[in-house]
mmCIF file of C-alpha atoms in Angstrom:
data_model
loop_
_atom_site.group_PDB
_atom_site.id
_atom_site.type_symbol
_atom_site.label_atom_id
_atom_site.label_comp_id
_atom_site.label_asym_id
_atom_site.label_seq_id
_atom_site.Cartn_x
_atom_site.Cartn_y
_atom_site.Cartn_z
ATOM 1 C CA MET A 1 -31.815 42.760 -42.285
ATOM 2 C CA SER A 2 -33.820 41.822 -45.855
ATOM 3 C CA ASN A 3 -32.085 43.058 -48.919
ATOM 4 C CA LEU A 4 -33.965 45.538 -50.785
ATOM 5 C CA SER A 5 -35.708 43.685 -54.170
ATOM 6 C CA VAL A 6 -36.113 47.203 -55.976
ATOM 7 C CA SER A 7 -32.821 48.500 -57.152
ATOM 8 C CA ARG A 8 -32.178 52.250 -56.679
ATOM 9 C CA PRO A 9 -31.223 54.529 -59.441
ATOM 10 C CA VAL A 10 -27.603 55.535 -59.836
ATOM 11 C CA GLY A 11 -25.672 57.759 -62.166
ATOM 12 C CA LEU A 12 -24.960 56.939 -65.734
ATOM 13 C CA PRO A 13 -21.419 55.575 -66.433
ATOM 14 C CA VAL A 14 -18.798 57.791 -67.745
ATOM 15 C CA PRO A 15 -16.847 55.028 -69.491
ATOM 16 C CA ASP A 16 -13.411 55.737 -70.105
ATOM 17 C CA TRP A 17 -12.969 58.859 -68.049
ATOM 18 C CA THR A 18 -9.784 60.679 -68.012
ATOM 19 C CA PRO A 19 -9.343 63.752 -66.210
ATOM 20 C CA PRO A 20 -8.466 66.679 -68.501
ATOM 21 C CA PRO A 21 -5.405 68.930 -67.793
ATOM 22 C CA ARG A 22 -5.234 71.690 -66.046
ATOM 23 C CA PRO A 23 -4.948 75.324 -68.308
ATOM 24 C CA GLU A 24 -1.417 76.336 -68.601
ATOM 25 C CA GLY A 25 -2.234 79.833 -70.205
ATOM 26 C CA ALA A 26 -1.646 78.875 -73.815
ATOM 27 C CA VAL A 27 -2.735 81.673 -75.715
ATOM 28 C CA LEU A 28 -5.967 81.686 -77.548
ATOM 29 C CA VAL A 29 -6.639 83.547 -80.873
ATOM 30 C CA GLY A 30 -10.225 84.410 -82.832
ATOM 31 C CA ARG A 31 -11.079 86.925 -85.556
ATOM 32 C CA TYR A 32 -11.619 89.504 -83.098
ATOM 33 C CA ALA A 33 -9.675 88.315 -79.973
ATOM 34 C CA ARG A 34 -6.568 87.551 -78.687
ATOM 35 C CA LEU A 35 -6.050 86.206 -75.127
ATOM 36 C CA GLU A 36 -2.679 86.269 -73.539
ATOM 37 C CA PRO A 37 -1.257 84.910 -70.076
ATOM 38 C CA LEU A 38 -1.849 87.528 -68.063
ATOM 39 C CA SER A 39 1.701 89.491 -66.887
ATOM 40 C CA ALA A 40 2.270 92.385 -64.804
ATOM 41 C CA GLU A 41 5.075 93.578 -66.907
ATOM 42 C CA ASP A 42 3.229 93.165 -70.133
ATOM 43 C CA HIS A 43 -0.274 94.239 -69.145
ATOM 44 C CA ALA A 44 -0.828 96.013 -65.594
ATOM 45 C CA ALA A 45 -0.338 99.522 -67.081
ATOM 46 C CA LEU A 46 -2.261 99.134 -70.188
ATOM 47 C CA LEU A 47 -5.578 97.569 -68.291
ATOM 48 C CA PHE A 48 -5.306 100.018 -65.568
ATOM 49 C CA ALA A 49 -5.526 102.967 -68.039
ATOM 50 C CA ALA A 50 -8.521 101.123 -69.099
ATOM 51 C CA TYR A 51 -9.899 100.908 -66.213
ATOM 52 C CA ASP A 52 -8.799 104.337 -64.349
ATOM 53 C CA GLY A 53 -11.794 106.236 -63.649
ATOM 54 C CA GLU A 54 -14.329 103.428 -63.679
ATOM 55 C CA ASP A 55 -14.517 102.687 -60.131
ATOM 56 C CA TRP A 56 -17.897 101.154 -60.668
ATOM 57 C CA LEU A 57 -16.529 98.381 -62.368
ATOM 58 C CA TRP A 58 -15.400 96.678 -59.354
ATOM 59 C CA ASP A 59 -18.562 97.151 -57.312
ATOM 60 C CA TYR A 60 -19.329 93.362 -57.645
ATOM 61 C CA MET A 61 -15.404 92.328 -57.776
ATOM 62 C CA PRO A 62 -13.726 90.801 -55.069
ATOM 63 C CA VAL A 63 -10.991 93.255 -55.369
ATOM 64 C CA GLY A 64 -10.364 97.075 -56.412
ATOM 65 C CA PRO A 65 -10.901 99.599 -57.210
ATOM 66 C CA PHE A 66 -7.338 100.547 -57.506
ATOM 67 C CA SER A 67 -6.148 104.208 -56.976
ATOM 68 C CA SER A 68 -2.779 104.066 -58.939
ATOM 69 C CA ALA A 69 -0.978 101.746 -61.362
ATOM 70 C CA SER A 70 1.441 100.486 -58.653
ATOM 71 C CA MET A 71 -1.627 99.269 -56.878
ATOM 72 C CA TYR A 72 -3.025 97.459 -59.847
ATOM 73 C CA HIS A 73 0.531 96.006 -60.669
ATOM 74 C CA ARG A 74 1.081 94.453 -57.578
ATOM 75 C CA TRP A 75 -2.213 92.904 -57.448
ATOM 76 C CA VAL A 76 -1.655 91.408 -61.013
ATOM 77 C CA LYS A 77 1.568 90.108 -59.866
ATOM 78 C CA GLU A 78 -0.302 88.334 -56.786
ATOM 79 C CA ALA A 79 -3.020 86.976 -58.839
ATOM 80 C CA THR A 80 -1.047 85.531 -61.710
ATOM 81 C CA ALA A 81 1.067 83.551 -59.059
ATOM 82 C CA ASP A 82 -1.988 82.136 -57.609
ATOM 83 C CA PRO A 83 -1.596 78.228 -58.854
ATOM 84 C CA GLY A 84 -5.683 77.875 -58.602
ATOM 85 C CA LEU A 85 -5.758 80.846 -61.245
ATOM 86 C CA CYS A 86 -5.029 80.916 -64.715
ATOM 87 C CA PHE A 87 -5.641 84.443 -66.088
ATOM 88 C CA TYR A 88 -5.850 86.108 -69.182
ATOM 89 C CA ALA A 89 -5.538 89.586 -70.728
ATOM 90 C CA ILE A 90 -8.054 90.486 -73.626
ATOM 91 C CA LYS A 91 -6.872 92.026 -76.458
ATOM 92 C CA ASP A 92 -9.461 93.404 -79.120
ATOM 93 C CA LEU A 93 -8.137 93.281 -82.423
ATOM 94 C CA GLU A 94 -10.186 95.286 -84.200
ATOM 95 C CA THR A 95 -8.720 98.474 -82.175
ATOM 96 C CA GLY A 96 -5.567 96.992 -81.072
ATOM 97 C CA GLN A 97 -6.064 97.829 -77.383
ATOM 98 C CA TYR A 98 -6.244 95.435 -74.358
ATOM 99 C CA GLY A 99 -9.497 96.089 -72.556
ATOM 100 C CA GLY A 100 -10.229 93.517 -69.603
ATOM 101 C CA VAL A 101 -9.132 90.428 -68.194
ATOM 102 C CA ALA A 102 -10.902 86.970 -67.207
ATOM 103 C CA SER A 103 -9.664 83.556 -65.619
ATOM 104 C CA TYR A 104 -10.178 79.788 -65.157
ATOM 105 C CA LEU A 105 -10.389 79.038 -61.664
ATOM 106 C CA ARG A 106 -12.257 76.497 -59.000
ATOM 107 C CA ILE A 107 -10.276 73.882 -61.860
ATOM 108 C CA ASP A 108 -11.351 70.357 -60.685
ATOM 109 C CA PRO A 109 -9.826 67.989 -63.346
ATOM 110 C CA ALA A 110 -10.979 64.898 -61.443
ATOM 111 C CA ALA A 111 -14.541 65.924 -61.658
ATOM 112 C CA GLY A 112 -14.114 67.509 -64.936
ATOM 113 C CA SER A 113 -15.151 70.759 -63.879
ATOM 114 C CA ILE A 114 -13.665 74.175 -64.265
ATOM 115 C CA GLU A 115 -15.074 78.009 -63.856
ATOM 116 C CA VAL A 116 -14.542 81.105 -65.895
ATOM 117 C CA GLY A 117 -14.742 84.223 -63.757
ATOM 118 C CA ASN A 118 -12.971 87.024 -62.745
ATOM 119 C CA ILE A 119 -14.004 88.851 -65.771
ATOM 120 C CA ASN A 120 -13.585 92.379 -65.881
ATOM 121 C CA TYR A 121 -14.120 94.405 -69.244
ATOM 122 C CA ALA A 122 -13.451 97.983 -69.484
ATOM 123 C CA PRO A 123 -16.019 100.214 -71.223
ATOM 124 C CA ARG A 124 -13.705 99.912 -74.299
ATOM 125 C CA LEU A 125 -14.409 96.090 -74.388
ATOM 126 C CA GLN A 126 -17.787 95.720 -73.191
ATOM 127 C CA ARG A 127 -20.371 95.136 -75.758
ATOM 128 C CA THR A 128 -17.976 94.333 -78.556
ATOM 129 C CA ARG A 129 -17.467 90.756 -80.901
ATOM 130 C CA ALA A 130 -13.952 90.707 -79.251
ATOM 131 C CA ALA A 131 -15.943 90.728 -75.551
ATOM 132 C CA THR A 132 -18.143 87.815 -76.882
ATOM 133 C CA GLU A 133 -15.542 86.019 -78.796
ATOM 134 C CA ALA A 134 -12.993 85.792 -75.730
ATOM 135 C CA MET A 135 -15.944 83.705 -73.410
ATOM 136 C CA ALA A 136 -16.057 81.678 -76.679
ATOM 137 C CA LEU A 137 -12.613 80.757 -76.831
ATOM 138 C CA MET A 138 -12.111 80.151 -73.348
ATOM 139 C CA MET A 139 -15.147 77.897 -73.395
ATOM 140 C CA ARG A 140 -13.977 75.969 -76.353
ATOM 141 C CA TRP A 141 -10.655 75.610 -74.733
ATOM 142 C CA ALA A 142 -12.235 73.898 -71.637
ATOM 143 C CA PHE A 143 -14.135 71.596 -73.805
ATOM 144 C CA GLU A 144 -11.752 70.460 -76.185
ATOM 145 C CA ALA A 145 -9.270 69.729 -73.195
ATOM 146 C CA GLY A 146 -11.969 67.334 -72.232
ATOM 147 C CA TYR A 147 -14.009 69.062 -69.371
ATOM 148 C CA ARG A 148 -17.477 67.988 -68.719
ATOM 149 C CA ARG A 149 -19.048 71.034 -66.889
ATOM 150 C CA TYR A 150 -18.037 74.712 -67.316
ATOM 151 C CA GLU A 151 -19.389 77.167 -64.806
ATOM 152 C CA TRP A 152 -20.400 80.885 -64.332
ATOM 153 C CA LYS A 153 -20.813 82.416 -61.006
ATOM 154 C CA CYS A 154 -21.801 85.987 -59.840
ATOM 155 C CA ASN A 155 -23.051 88.151 -57.210
ATOM 156 C CA ALA A 156 -26.411 87.697 -57.150
ATOM 157 C CA LEU A 157 -27.305 91.402 -57.518
ATOM 158 C CA ASN A 158 -25.150 91.812 -60.343
ATOM 159 C CA MET A 159 -27.939 91.193 -63.081
ATOM 160 C CA PRO A 160 -25.973 92.399 -66.000
ATOM 161 C CA SER A 161 -23.516 89.545 -65.325
ATOM 162 C CA ARG A 162 -26.372 86.910 -64.917
ATOM 163 C CA ALA A 163 -28.074 88.594 -68.048
ATOM 164 C CA ALA A 164 -24.617 87.816 -70.013
ATOM 165 C CA ALA A 165 -24.186 84.125 -68.885
ATOM 166 C CA GLN A 166 -27.683 83.822 -70.030
ATOM 167 C CA ARG A 167 -27.124 85.489 -73.342
ATOM 168 C CA LEU A 168 -23.619 83.010 -73.434
ATOM 169 C CA GLY A 169 -25.789 79.702 -73.304
ATOM 170 C CA PHE A 170 -24.877 79.323 -69.412
ATOM 171 C CA SER A 171 -28.212 77.394 -67.784
ATOM 172 C CA TYR A 172 -29.314 78.562 -64.214
ATOM 173 C CA GLU A 173 -28.983 76.551 -61.439
ATOM 174 C CA GLY A 174 -30.148 78.826 -58.470
ATOM 175 C CA VAL A 175 -28.493 80.996 -55.946
ATOM 176 C CA PHE A 176 -26.637 80.085 -52.836
ATOM 177 C CA ARG A 177 -27.635 82.157 -50.330
ATOM 178 C CA GLN A 178 -25.250 84.051 -47.973
ATOM 179 C CA ALA A 179 -22.809 82.222 -49.624
ATOM 180 C CA LEU A 180 -19.411 84.737 -49.307
ATOM 181 C CA VAL A 181 -18.835 88.151 -47.183
ATOM 182 C CA VAL A 182 -17.185 90.246 -49.657
ATOM 183 C CA LYS A 183 -15.586 93.777 -48.923
ATOM 184 C CA GLY A 184 -17.673 93.466 -45.777
ATOM 185 C CA ARG A 185 -20.832 92.752 -47.411
ATOM 186 C CA ASN A 186 -22.845 89.784 -47.866
ATOM 187 C CA ARG A 187 -22.775 87.939 -51.126
ATOM 188 C CA ASP A 188 -25.432 85.531 -52.675
ATOM 189 C CA THR A 189 -23.932 83.774 -55.310
ATOM 190 C CA ALA A 190 -25.889 82.750 -58.523
ATOM 191 C CA TRP A 191 -24.842 79.689 -60.432
ATOM 192 C CA PHE A 192 -24.813 78.877 -64.180
ATOM 193 C CA ALA A 193 -23.305 76.361 -66.074
ATOM 194 C CA THR A 194 -23.121 74.552 -69.370
ATOM 195 C CA ILE A 195 -21.813 70.922 -70.120
ATOM 196 C CA ASP A 196 -19.880 69.331 -72.938
ATOM 197 C CA GLN A 197 -23.172 67.962 -74.410
ATOM 198 C CA GLU A 198 -24.154 71.348 -75.234
ATOM 199 C CA TRP A 199 -20.825 72.519 -76.536
ATOM 200 C CA PRO A 200 -21.671 71.553 -80.250
ATOM 201 C CA ALA A 201 -24.471 73.650 -80.441
ATOM 202 C CA LEU A 202 -23.193 76.581 -78.392
ATOM 203 C CA SER A 203 -20.322 76.625 -80.684
ATOM 204 C CA ALA A 204 -22.190 76.836 -83.976
ATOM 205 C CA ALA A 205 -24.200 79.322 -82.203
ATOM 206 C CA TYR A 206 -21.275 81.295 -81.506
ATOM 207 C CA ALA A 207 -19.810 81.008 -84.903
ATOM 208 C CA GLU A 208 -23.003 82.131 -86.638
ATOM 209 C CA TRP A 209 -23.198 85.163 -84.333
ATOM 210 C CA LEU A 210 -19.469 86.206 -85.193
ATOM 211 C CA SER A 211 -19.734 85.760 -88.666
ATOM 212 C CA PRO A 212 -18.903 88.940 -90.741
ATOM 213 C CA ASP A 213 -22.493 88.451 -92.325
ATOM 214 C CA ASN A 214 -24.156 88.840 -89.231
ATOM 215 C CA PHE A 215 -23.200 92.796 -88.904
ATOM 216 C CA ASP A 216 -24.294 95.366 -91.225
ATOM 217 C CA ALA A 217 -21.854 98.247 -92.571
ATOM 218 C CA GLU A 218 -22.336 100.123 -89.305
ATOM 219 C CA GLY A 219 -21.392 96.987 -86.788
ATOM 220 C CA ARG A 220 -24.885 96.272 -85.870
ATOM 221 C CA GLN A 221 -25.774 92.708 -85.303
ATOM 222 C CA ILE A 222 -28.084 91.107 -87.468
ATOM 223 C CA GLN A 223 -29.239 88.328 -85.188
ATOM 224 C CA ARG A 224 -29.017 88.437 -81.379
ATOM 225 C CA LEU A 225 -26.975 85.574 -79.746
ATOM 226 C CA SER A 226 -29.351 85.126 -77.036
ATOM 227 C CA ASP A 227 -31.990 84.288 -79.720
ATOM 228 C CA LEU A 228 -29.182 81.477 -80.954
ATOM 229 C CA THR A 229 -28.930 79.894 -77.583
ATOM 230 C CA ARG A 230 -32.159 80.108 -76.411
ATOM 231 C CA LYS A 231 -33.471 76.725 -77.259
ATOM 232 C CA ILE A 232 -29.580 75.324 -76.098
ATOM 233 C CA ARG A 233 -30.104 76.397 -72.646
ATOM 234 C CA PHE A 234 -31.543 73.810 -70.381
ATOM 235 C CA SER A 235 -33.165 76.376 -67.934
ATOM 236 C CA ASP A 236 -33.617 80.283 -67.804
ATOM 237 C CA ASP A 237 -32.867 82.863 -64.766
ATOM 238 C CA PRO A 238 -36.218 83.722 -63.456
ATOM 239 C CA ALA A 239 -34.788 87.013 -62.108
ATOM 240 C CA LEU A 240 -34.202 88.225 -65.519
ATOM 241 C CA LEU A 241 -37.814 87.695 -66.535
ATOM 242 C CA ASP A 242 -38.996 91.143 -65.387
ATOM 243 C CA GLN A 243 -35.675 92.539 -66.022
ATOM 244 C CA GLY A 244 -35.194 92.174 -69.861
ATOM 245 C CA LEU A 245 -31.887 91.736 -71.137
ATOM 246 C CA PRO A 246 -29.055 94.445 -71.610
ATOM 247 C CA PRO A 247 -28.706 95.949 -75.198
ATOM 248 C CA GLU A 248 -26.352 93.605 -76.904
ATOM 249 C CA VAL A 249 -23.715 94.401 -79.471
#
C-alpha cells in the first residue's frame, strides 16, 4: 500500500485543554434575576402556584401538566435527585416572585459541552428582563467555567422556543428527525448552539440590552436584543424567516 502524499485536514489544536468542572448549583445573581438551586421544599409550592391553570406550558415539555401541588413537589424531588441535571428556580427580583425553572443537562466536561434546557417560564416571568437575564447568567457561568460549547435544543414544532434561542444569539444547527418519542408522540429536535469564541460579543450584547438606559419610563425596550445578537450568530433558523419573531420585552 502506497503512502498518501497529500496531507488530509484535521481539527485545530486545543492547546492546554482542561475539562471544566460540572455545575454544582452555585447561586447566580444579576440585576433583575436570581437563580437558586431548585428545592422541592423551598420552591415547589410557589412554582406550582405560578403554573397552576396554565396547562399549555407543558405542551412541549417531557413531563406535566401536574394536577396537584403534591404531584409537582414529587417531580421536583425526582428531578433534583438526578445527577445528570442541575436545576435552578428563577426569581424575578423586580416582583420578588418565583416564575420558572431551567437546568443544565447533557453535561460533558471532557468535550467541553453543556446544554441549557427544561426551561419552563410561567406567564408572570415570560417577556421580562429577568427571563432574559436568567439565560445570560447561566451562559456566563458555563463559559467562565471553561466550557467550549453551549447548546439549546427544543421540539422542532415549538416555534417560540426556536425564536427565543435565535434572539439570545444561539446559531441554528439543524433538525434531528424522529429524535424522540415524548408523551407517545414523535419529536423532531431543533438544535442550536453558541461557542466560547462568541461569548465576549454575546456578553456585551446582553449587558447593553439589560442596561436600564435601554428601557423607557414604562419599561419598554429601546433596542431589541435580536438586533444586538444578529451579527454574532453563525447561522439563522430558516423556519423563522416566514414566522417573524414573537414580541419581545
